Short mmCIF file of C-alpha atoms in Angstrom, two decimals:
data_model
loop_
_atom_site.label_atom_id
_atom_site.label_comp_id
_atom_site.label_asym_id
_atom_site.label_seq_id
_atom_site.Cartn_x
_atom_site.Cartn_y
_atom_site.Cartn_z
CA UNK A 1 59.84 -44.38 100.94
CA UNK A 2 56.38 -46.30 102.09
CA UNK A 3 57.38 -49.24 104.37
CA UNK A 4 54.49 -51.53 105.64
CA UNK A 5 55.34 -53.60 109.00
CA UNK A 6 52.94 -56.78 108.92
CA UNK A 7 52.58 -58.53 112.09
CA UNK A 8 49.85 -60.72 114.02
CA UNK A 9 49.37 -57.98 116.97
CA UNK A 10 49.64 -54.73 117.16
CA UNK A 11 50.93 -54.51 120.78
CA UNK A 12 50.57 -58.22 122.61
CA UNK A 13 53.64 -59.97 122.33
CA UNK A 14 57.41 -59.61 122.01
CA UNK A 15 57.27 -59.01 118.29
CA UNK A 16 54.17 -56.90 118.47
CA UNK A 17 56.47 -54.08 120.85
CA UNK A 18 59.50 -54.41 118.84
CA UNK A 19 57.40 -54.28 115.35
CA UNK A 20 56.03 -50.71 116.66
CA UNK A 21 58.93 -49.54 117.88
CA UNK A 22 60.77 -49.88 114.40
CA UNK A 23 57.49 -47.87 113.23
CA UNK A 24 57.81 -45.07 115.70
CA UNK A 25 61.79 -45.03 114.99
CA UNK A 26 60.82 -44.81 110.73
CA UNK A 27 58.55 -42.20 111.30
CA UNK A 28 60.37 -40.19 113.34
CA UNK A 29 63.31 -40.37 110.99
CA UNK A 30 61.72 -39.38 107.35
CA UNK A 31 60.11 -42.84 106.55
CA UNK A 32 56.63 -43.25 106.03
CA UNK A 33 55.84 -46.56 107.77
CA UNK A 34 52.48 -47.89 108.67
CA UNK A 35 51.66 -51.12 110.68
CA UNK A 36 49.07 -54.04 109.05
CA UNK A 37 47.97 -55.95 112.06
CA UNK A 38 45.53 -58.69 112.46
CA UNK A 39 44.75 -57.52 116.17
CA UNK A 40 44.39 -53.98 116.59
CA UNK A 41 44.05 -53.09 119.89
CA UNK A 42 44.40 -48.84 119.83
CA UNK A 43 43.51 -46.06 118.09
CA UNK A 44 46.56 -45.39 116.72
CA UNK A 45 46.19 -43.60 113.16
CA UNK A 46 49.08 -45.78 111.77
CA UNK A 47 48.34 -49.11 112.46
CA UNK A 48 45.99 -50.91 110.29
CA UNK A 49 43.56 -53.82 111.29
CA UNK A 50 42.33 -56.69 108.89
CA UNK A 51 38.79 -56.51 108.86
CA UNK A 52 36.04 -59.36 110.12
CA UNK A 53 37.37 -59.58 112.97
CA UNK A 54 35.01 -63.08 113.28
CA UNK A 55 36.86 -64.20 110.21
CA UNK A 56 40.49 -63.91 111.51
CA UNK A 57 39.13 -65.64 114.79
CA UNK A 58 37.70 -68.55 112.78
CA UNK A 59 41.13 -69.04 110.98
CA UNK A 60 43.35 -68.94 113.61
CA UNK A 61 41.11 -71.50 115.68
CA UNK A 62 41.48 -73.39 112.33
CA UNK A 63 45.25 -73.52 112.54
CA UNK A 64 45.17 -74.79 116.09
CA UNK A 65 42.63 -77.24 115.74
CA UNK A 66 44.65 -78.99 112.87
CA UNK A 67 47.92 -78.55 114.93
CA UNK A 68 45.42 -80.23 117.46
CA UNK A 69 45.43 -83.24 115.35
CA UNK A 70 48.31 -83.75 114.55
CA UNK A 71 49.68 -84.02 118.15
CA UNK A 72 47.02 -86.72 118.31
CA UNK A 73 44.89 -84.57 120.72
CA UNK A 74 47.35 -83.57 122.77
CA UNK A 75 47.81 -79.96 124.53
CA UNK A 76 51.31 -79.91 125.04
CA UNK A 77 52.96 -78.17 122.33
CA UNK A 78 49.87 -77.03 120.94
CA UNK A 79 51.36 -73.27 120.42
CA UNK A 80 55.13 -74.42 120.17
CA UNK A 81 54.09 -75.38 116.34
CA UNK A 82 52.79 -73.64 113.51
CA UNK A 83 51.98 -74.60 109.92
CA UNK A 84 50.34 -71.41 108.14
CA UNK A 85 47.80 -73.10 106.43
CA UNK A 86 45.32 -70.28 106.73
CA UNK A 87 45.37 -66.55 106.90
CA UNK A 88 44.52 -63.34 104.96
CA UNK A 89 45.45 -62.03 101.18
CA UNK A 90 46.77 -58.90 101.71
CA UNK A 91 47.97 -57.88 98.42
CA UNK A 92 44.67 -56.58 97.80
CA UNK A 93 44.81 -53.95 100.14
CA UNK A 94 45.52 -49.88 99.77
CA UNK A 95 48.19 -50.18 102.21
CA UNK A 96 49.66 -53.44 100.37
CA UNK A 97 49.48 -51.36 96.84
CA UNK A 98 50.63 -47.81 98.39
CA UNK A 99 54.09 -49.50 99.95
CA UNK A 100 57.35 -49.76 98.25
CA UNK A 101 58.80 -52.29 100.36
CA UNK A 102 56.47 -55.15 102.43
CA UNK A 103 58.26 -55.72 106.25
CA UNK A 104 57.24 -59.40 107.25
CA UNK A 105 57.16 -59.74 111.35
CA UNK A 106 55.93 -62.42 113.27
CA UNK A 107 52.72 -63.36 110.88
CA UNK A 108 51.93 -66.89 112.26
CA UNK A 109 48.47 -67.42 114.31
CA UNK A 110 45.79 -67.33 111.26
CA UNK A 111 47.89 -63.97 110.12
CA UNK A 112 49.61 -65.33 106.99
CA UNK A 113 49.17 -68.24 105.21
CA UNK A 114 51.82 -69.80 103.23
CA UNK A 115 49.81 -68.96 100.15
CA UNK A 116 49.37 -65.34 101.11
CA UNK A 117 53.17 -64.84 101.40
CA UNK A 118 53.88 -66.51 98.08
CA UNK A 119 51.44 -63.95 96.37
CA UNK A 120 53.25 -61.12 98.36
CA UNK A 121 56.55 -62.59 96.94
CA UNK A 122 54.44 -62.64 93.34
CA UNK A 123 53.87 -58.82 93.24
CA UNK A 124 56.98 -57.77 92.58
CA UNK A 125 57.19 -55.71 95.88
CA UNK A 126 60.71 -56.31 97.77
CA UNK A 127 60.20 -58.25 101.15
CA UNK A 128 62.09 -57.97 104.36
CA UNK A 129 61.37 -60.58 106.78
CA UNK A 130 62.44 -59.65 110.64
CA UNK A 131 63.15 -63.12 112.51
CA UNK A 132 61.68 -62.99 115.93
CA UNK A 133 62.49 -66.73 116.39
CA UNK A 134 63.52 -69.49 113.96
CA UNK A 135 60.25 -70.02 112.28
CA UNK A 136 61.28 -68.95 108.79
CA UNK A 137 64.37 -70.81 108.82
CA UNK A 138 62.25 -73.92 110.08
CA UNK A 139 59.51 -76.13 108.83
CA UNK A 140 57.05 -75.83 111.78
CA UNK A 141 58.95 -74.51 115.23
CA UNK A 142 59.71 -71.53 116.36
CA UNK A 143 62.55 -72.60 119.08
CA UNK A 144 64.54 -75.72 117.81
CA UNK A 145 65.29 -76.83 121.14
CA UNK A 146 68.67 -77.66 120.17
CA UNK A 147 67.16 -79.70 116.84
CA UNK A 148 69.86 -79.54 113.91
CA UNK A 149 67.56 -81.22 111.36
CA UNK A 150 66.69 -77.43 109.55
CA UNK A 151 70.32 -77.59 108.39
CA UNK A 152 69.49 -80.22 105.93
CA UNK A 153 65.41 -80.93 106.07
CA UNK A 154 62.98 -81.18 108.49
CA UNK A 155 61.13 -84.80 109.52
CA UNK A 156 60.50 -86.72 112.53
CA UNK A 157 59.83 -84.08 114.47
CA UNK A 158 60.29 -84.25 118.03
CA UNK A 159 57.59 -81.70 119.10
CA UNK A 160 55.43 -84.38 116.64
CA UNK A 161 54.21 -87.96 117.88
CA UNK A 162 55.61 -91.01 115.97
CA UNK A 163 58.63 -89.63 114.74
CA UNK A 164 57.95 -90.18 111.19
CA UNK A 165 60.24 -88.93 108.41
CA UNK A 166 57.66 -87.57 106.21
CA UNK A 167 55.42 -86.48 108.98
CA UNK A 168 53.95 -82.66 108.89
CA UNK A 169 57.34 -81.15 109.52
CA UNK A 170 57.90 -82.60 106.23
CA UNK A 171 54.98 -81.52 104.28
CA UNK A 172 55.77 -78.11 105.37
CA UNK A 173 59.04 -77.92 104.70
CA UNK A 174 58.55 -78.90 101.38
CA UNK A 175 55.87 -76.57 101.02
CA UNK A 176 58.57 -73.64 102.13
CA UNK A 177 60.99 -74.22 99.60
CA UNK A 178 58.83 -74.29 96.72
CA UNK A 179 57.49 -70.97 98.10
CA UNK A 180 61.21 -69.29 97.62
CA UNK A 181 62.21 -71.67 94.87
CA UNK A 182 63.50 -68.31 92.89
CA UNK A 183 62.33 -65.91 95.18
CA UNK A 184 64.56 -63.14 97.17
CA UNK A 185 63.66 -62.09 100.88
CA UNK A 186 66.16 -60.17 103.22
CA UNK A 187 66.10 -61.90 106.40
CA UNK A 188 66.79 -59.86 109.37
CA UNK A 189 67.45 -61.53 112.99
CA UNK A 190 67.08 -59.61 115.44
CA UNK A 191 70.00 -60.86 117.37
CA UNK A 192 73.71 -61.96 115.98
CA UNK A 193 73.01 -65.69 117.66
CA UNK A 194 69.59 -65.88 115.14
CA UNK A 195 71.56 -64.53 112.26
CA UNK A 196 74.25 -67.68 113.07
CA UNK A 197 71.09 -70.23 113.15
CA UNK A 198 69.28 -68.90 110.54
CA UNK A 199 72.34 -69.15 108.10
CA UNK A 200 72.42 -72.98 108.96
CA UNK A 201 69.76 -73.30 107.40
CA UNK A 202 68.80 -74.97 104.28
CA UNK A 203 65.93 -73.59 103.17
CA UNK A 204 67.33 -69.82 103.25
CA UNK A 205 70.37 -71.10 101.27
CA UNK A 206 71.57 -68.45 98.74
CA UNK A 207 69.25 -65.76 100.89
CA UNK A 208 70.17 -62.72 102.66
CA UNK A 209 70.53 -62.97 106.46
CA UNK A 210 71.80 -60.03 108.46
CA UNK A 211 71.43 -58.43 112.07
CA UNK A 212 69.83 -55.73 113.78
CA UNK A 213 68.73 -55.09 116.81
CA UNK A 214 65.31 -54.50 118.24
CA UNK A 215 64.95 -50.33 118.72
CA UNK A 216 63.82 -48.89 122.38
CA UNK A 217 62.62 -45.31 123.08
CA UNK A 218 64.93 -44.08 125.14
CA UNK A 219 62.88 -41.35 125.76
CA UNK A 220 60.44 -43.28 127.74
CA UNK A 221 62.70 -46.20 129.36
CA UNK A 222 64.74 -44.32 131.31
CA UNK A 223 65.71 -43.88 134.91
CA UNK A 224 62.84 -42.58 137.39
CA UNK A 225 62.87 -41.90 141.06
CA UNK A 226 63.14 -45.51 142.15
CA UNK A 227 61.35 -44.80 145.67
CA UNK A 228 58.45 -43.04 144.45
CA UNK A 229 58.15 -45.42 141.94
CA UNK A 230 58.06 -48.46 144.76
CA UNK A 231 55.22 -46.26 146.57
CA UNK A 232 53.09 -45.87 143.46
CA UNK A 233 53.04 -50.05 142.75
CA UNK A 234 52.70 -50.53 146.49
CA UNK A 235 56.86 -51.87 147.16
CA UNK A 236 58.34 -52.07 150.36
CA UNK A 237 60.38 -48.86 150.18
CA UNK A 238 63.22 -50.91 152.25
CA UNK A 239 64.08 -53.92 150.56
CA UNK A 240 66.13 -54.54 147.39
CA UNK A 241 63.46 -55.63 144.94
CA UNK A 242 64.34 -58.65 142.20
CA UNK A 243 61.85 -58.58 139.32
CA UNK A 244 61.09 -61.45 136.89
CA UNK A 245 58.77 -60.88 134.01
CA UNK A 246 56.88 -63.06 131.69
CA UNK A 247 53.89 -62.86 129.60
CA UNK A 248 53.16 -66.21 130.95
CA UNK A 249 54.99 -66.47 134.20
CA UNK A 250 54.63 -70.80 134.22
CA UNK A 251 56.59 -70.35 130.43
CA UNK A 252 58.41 -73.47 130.98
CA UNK A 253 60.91 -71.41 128.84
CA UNK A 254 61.07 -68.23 130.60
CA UNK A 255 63.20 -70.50 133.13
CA UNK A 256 61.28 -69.89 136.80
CA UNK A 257 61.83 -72.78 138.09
CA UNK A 258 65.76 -71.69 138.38
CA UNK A 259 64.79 -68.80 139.61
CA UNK A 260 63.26 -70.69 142.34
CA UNK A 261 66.03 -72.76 142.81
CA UNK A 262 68.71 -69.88 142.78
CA UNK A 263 66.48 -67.72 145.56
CA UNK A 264 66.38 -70.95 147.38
CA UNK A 265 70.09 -71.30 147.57
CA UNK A 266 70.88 -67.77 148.24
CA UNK A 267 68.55 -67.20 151.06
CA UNK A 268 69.96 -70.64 152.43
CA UNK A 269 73.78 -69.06 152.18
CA UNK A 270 72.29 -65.68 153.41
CA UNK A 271 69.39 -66.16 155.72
CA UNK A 272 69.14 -62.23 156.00
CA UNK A 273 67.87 -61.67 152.88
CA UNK A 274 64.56 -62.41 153.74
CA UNK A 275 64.08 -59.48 155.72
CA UNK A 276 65.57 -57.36 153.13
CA UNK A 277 64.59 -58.61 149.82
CA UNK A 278 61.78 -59.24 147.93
CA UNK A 279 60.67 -60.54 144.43
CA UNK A 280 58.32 -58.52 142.23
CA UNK A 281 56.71 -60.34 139.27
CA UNK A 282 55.43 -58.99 136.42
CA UNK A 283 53.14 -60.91 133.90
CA UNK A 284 49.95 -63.66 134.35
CA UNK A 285 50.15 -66.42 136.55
CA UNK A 286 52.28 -65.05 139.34
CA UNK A 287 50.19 -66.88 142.18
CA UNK A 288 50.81 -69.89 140.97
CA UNK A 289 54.58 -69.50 141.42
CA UNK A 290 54.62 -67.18 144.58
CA UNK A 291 54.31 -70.05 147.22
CA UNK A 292 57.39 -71.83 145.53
CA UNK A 293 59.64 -68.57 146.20
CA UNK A 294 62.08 -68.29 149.27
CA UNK A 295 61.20 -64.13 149.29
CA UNK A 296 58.31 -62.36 149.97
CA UNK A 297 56.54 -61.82 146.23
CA UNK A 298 54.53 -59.41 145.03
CA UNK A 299 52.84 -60.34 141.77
CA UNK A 300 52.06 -56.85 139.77
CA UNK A 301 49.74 -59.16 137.04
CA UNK A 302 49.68 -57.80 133.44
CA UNK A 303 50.72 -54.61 132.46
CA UNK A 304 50.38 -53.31 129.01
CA UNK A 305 50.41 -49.25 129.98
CA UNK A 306 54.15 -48.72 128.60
CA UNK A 307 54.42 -46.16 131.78
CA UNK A 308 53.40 -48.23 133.98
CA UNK A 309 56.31 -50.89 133.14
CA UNK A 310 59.08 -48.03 133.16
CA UNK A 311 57.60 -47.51 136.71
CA UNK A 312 57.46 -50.92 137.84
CA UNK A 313 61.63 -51.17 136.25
CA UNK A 314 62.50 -47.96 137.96
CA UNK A 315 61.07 -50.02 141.29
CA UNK A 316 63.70 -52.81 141.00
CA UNK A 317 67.25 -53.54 141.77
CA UNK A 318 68.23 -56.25 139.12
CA UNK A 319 66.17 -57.73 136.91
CA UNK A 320 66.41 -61.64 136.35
CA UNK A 321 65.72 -63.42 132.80
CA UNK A 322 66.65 -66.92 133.50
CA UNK A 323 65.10 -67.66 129.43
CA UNK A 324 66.13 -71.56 128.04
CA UNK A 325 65.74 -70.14 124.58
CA UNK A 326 65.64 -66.05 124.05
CA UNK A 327 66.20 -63.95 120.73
CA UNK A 328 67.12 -60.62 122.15
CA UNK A 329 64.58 -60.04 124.71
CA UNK A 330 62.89 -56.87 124.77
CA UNK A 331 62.95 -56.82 128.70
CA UNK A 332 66.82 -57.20 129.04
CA UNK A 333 67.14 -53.49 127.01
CA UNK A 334 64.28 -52.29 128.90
CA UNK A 335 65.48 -52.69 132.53
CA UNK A 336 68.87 -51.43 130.97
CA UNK A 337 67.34 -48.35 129.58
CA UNK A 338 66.19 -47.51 133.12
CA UNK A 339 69.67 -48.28 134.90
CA UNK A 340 68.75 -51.67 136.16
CA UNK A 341 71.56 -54.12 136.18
CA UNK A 342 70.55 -57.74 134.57
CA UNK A 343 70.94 -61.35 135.15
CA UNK A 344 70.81 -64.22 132.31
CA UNK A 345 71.43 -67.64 131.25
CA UNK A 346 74.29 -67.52 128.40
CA UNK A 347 71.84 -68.70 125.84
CA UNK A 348 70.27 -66.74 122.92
CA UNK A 349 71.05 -63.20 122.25
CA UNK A 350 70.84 -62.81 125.81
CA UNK A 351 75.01 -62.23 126.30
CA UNK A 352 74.79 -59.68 123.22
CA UNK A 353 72.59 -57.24 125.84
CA UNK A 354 74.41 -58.06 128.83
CA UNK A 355 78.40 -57.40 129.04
CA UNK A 356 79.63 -59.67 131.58
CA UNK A 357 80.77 -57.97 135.14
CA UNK A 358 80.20 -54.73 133.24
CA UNK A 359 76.60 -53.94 132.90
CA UNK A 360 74.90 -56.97 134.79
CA UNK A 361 75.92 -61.12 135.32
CA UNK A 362 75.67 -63.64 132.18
CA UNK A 363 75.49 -66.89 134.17
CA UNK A 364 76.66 -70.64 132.92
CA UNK A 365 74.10 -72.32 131.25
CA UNK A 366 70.82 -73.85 133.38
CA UNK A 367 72.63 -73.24 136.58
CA UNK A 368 70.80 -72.06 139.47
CA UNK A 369 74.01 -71.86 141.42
CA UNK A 370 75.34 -69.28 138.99
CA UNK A 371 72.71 -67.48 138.62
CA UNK A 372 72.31 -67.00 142.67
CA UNK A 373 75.90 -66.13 141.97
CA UNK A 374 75.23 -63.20 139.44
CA UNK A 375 72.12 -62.50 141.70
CA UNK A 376 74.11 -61.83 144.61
CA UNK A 377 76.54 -60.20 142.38
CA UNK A 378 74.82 -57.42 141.61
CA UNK A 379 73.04 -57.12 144.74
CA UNK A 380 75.71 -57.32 146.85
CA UNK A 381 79.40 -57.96 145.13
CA UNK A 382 79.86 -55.31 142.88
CA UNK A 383 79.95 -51.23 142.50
CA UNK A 384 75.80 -50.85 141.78
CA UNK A 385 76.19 -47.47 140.18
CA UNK A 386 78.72 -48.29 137.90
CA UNK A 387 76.68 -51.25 136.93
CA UNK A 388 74.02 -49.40 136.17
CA UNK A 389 75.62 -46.39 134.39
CA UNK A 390 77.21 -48.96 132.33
CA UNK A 391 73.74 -50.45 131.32
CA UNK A 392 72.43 -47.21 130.19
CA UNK A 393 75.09 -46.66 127.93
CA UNK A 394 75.18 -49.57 126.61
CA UNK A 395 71.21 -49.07 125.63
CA UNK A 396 71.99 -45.55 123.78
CA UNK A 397 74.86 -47.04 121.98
CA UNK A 398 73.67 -50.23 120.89
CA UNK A 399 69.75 -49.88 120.43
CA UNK A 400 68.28 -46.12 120.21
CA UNK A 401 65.66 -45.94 117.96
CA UNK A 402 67.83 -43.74 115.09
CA UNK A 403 70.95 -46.07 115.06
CA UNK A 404 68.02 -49.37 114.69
CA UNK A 405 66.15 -46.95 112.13
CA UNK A 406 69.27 -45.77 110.13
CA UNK A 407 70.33 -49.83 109.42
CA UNK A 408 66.89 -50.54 108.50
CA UNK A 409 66.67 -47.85 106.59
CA UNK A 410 70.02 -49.23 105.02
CA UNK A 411 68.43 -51.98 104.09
CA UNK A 412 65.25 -51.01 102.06
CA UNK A 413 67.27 -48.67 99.87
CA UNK A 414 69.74 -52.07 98.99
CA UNK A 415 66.17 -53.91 98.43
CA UNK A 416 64.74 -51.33 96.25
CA UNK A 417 67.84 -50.64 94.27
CA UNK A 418 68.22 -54.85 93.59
CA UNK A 419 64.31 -54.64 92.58
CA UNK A 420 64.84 -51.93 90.44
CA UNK A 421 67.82 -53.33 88.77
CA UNK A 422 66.00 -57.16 88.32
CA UNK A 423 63.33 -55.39 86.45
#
């Protein structure tokens, strides 16, 4: 069995680490999967790049420059929206004709066009389409920000100006369903909340939607020496380090402005902390944040070396993810993987990774109070090595790259076999 994973990046992004991991976990269990990837960024033998490199740049400058418009020249949710108006034909290529089943990731950004996926639905070739947000299951968003209108149709868009009915929402929308007007795609969400949303929607009506897990290598994220690892980023060896991460720390999504709240009111309860307790924070932009923080902060910029992150997890006590809107965030299974206890908002996938009181804190919705609560939970309230025994197993249980591989794997024969059976 040939799978081909398509996806924007090969290794920037959320998507980008999960897409690869779900290659790794193929190959190393008797699947033959290679990655097609507008930006490759290694050497790796089974990752594929699109060529004219200038070419991709132009289209997804393209995309963002009509997006550009459309918010009547206006920044703000410039990359909160895409329309896939532009991208690449893939069909065309070896790896497109060599693979028995086509793996759809996160293609937005100049990637895939709407076009281009409608030929891919054309060829014949069955199509699995992972849900790293709610972009296929919407007209032009990839959060919905608690927006209901997918269930019926998309228009007046509130990440548009003028709130028009039949505004570019609209046109896209319409453009989606007559792209799977007859078609069949297996949608797979990677968390058990997106599978619920997705299923709301009207446009995937009569489609597949199912749920699996992102996979982790659990040969890699796993628990180090957590003082040598604090010496080798440059950690105070005697405080209780809190990390944050973010690919963008300001994220207005990523939540740190309750983080900064919650640290406020904790180290105004326990003034002690300070000398004790520091924040480590992971991702670009950290300055800008630092000053607003009640702890000492260490900003460790952006890491991409995937043993350089175990080390900077292995260097922390409890790792906060105060997300507004999450999927099933790749960091959460990561810290777990190395033994850290974790802290979330009950939004998203978020209380799928974390088990309440058992393997971390799942705090009330947008409140900083609770989360100082789970913060000093874990720090503090409960038994730390039980905590963090209970995170690791939850990790090889739940997401281990053959259980994640086996599913998949599950569901490419069921593709193949309705293909076969159609024809």
């Amino acid at each position: 069995m040939r799978i081909l994973i398509v996806n924007t990046s090969e290794q920037t992004g959320g998507a980008a680490v999960a897409a690869g991991r779900l290659r790794d976990a193929l190959n190393n269990n008797g699947v033959k999967a290679k990655m097609l990837v507008r930006d490759k960024e290694t050497d790796n033998l089974s990752v594929v790049g699109l060529r004219h490199k200038w070419l991709t740049r132009w289209k997804f400058l393209w995309e963002r420059w009509c997006v550009f418009l459309h918010l009547h020249l206006c920044r703000r949710h410039l990359f909160d929206i895409d329309i896939a108006n532009t991208g690449t034909d893939i069909t065309r290529l070896p790896e497109f004709r060599e693979a028995d089943v086509i793996h759809l990731h996160w293609v937005n950004q100049g990637m895939l066009s709407l076009n281009d996926i409608a030929k891919i639905l054309d060829s014949g070739k069955p199509v699995v389409w992972t849900m790293h947000d709610i972009w296929p299951a919407t007209a032009i968003c990839h959060y919905a920000r608690g927006c209901d209108k997918f269930s019926h149709e998309c228009g007046a868009c509130p990440l548009l100006p003028g709130q028009c009915q039949h505004d570019l929402a609209n046109k896209v929308w319409k453009q989606k369903q007559q792209l799977l007007n007859g078609q069949r795609i297996t949608y797979v969400a990677c968390s058990q909340w997106l599978a619920g949303e997705a299923q709301k929607s009207a446009l995937l009506k009569g489609q597949t939607v199912t749920s699996i897990p992102n996979a982790i290598d659990t040969h890699l994220f796993r628990p180090q020496d957590k003082l040598a690892a604090k010496t080798a980023l440059s950690l105070p060896a005697d405080k209780q380090i809190v990390l944050f991460v973010s690919q963008r720390v300001t994220d207005p999504r990523k939540g740190i402005s309750y983080l900064v709240d919650a640290v406020r009111r904790l180290t105004e309860q326990h003034p002690e902390m300070k000398k004790h307790t520091a924040i480590a924070i992971l991702g670009g932009h950290a300055e800008e944040v630092a000053s607003q923080l009640a702890l000492p902060v260490y900003p460790l910029g952006y890491v991409s070396n995937p043993k350089r992150i175990v080390q900077v997890y292995n260097a922390t006590d409890v790792f906060i993810l105060p997300s507004l809107e999450d999927n099933l965030p790749n960091t959460l299974m990561e810290a777990m993987a190395c033994g850290v206890p974790c802290v979330g908002f009950n939004v998203g996938g978020i209380p799928e990774e974390i088990d309440h009181l058992k393997n971390g804190y799942v705090a009330r919705y947008r409140d900083a109070d609770d989360l100082a609560q789970g913060i000093g939970h874990v720090l503090y309230g409960a038994d730390y090595d039980a905590l963090s025994q209970q995170a690791l197993a939850k990790v090889h249980a739940a997401y281990s790259q053959q259980s994640v591989a086996l599913r998949y794997i599950d569901i490419y024969t069921e593709a193949l076999a309705r293909q076969n059976y159609n024809l």
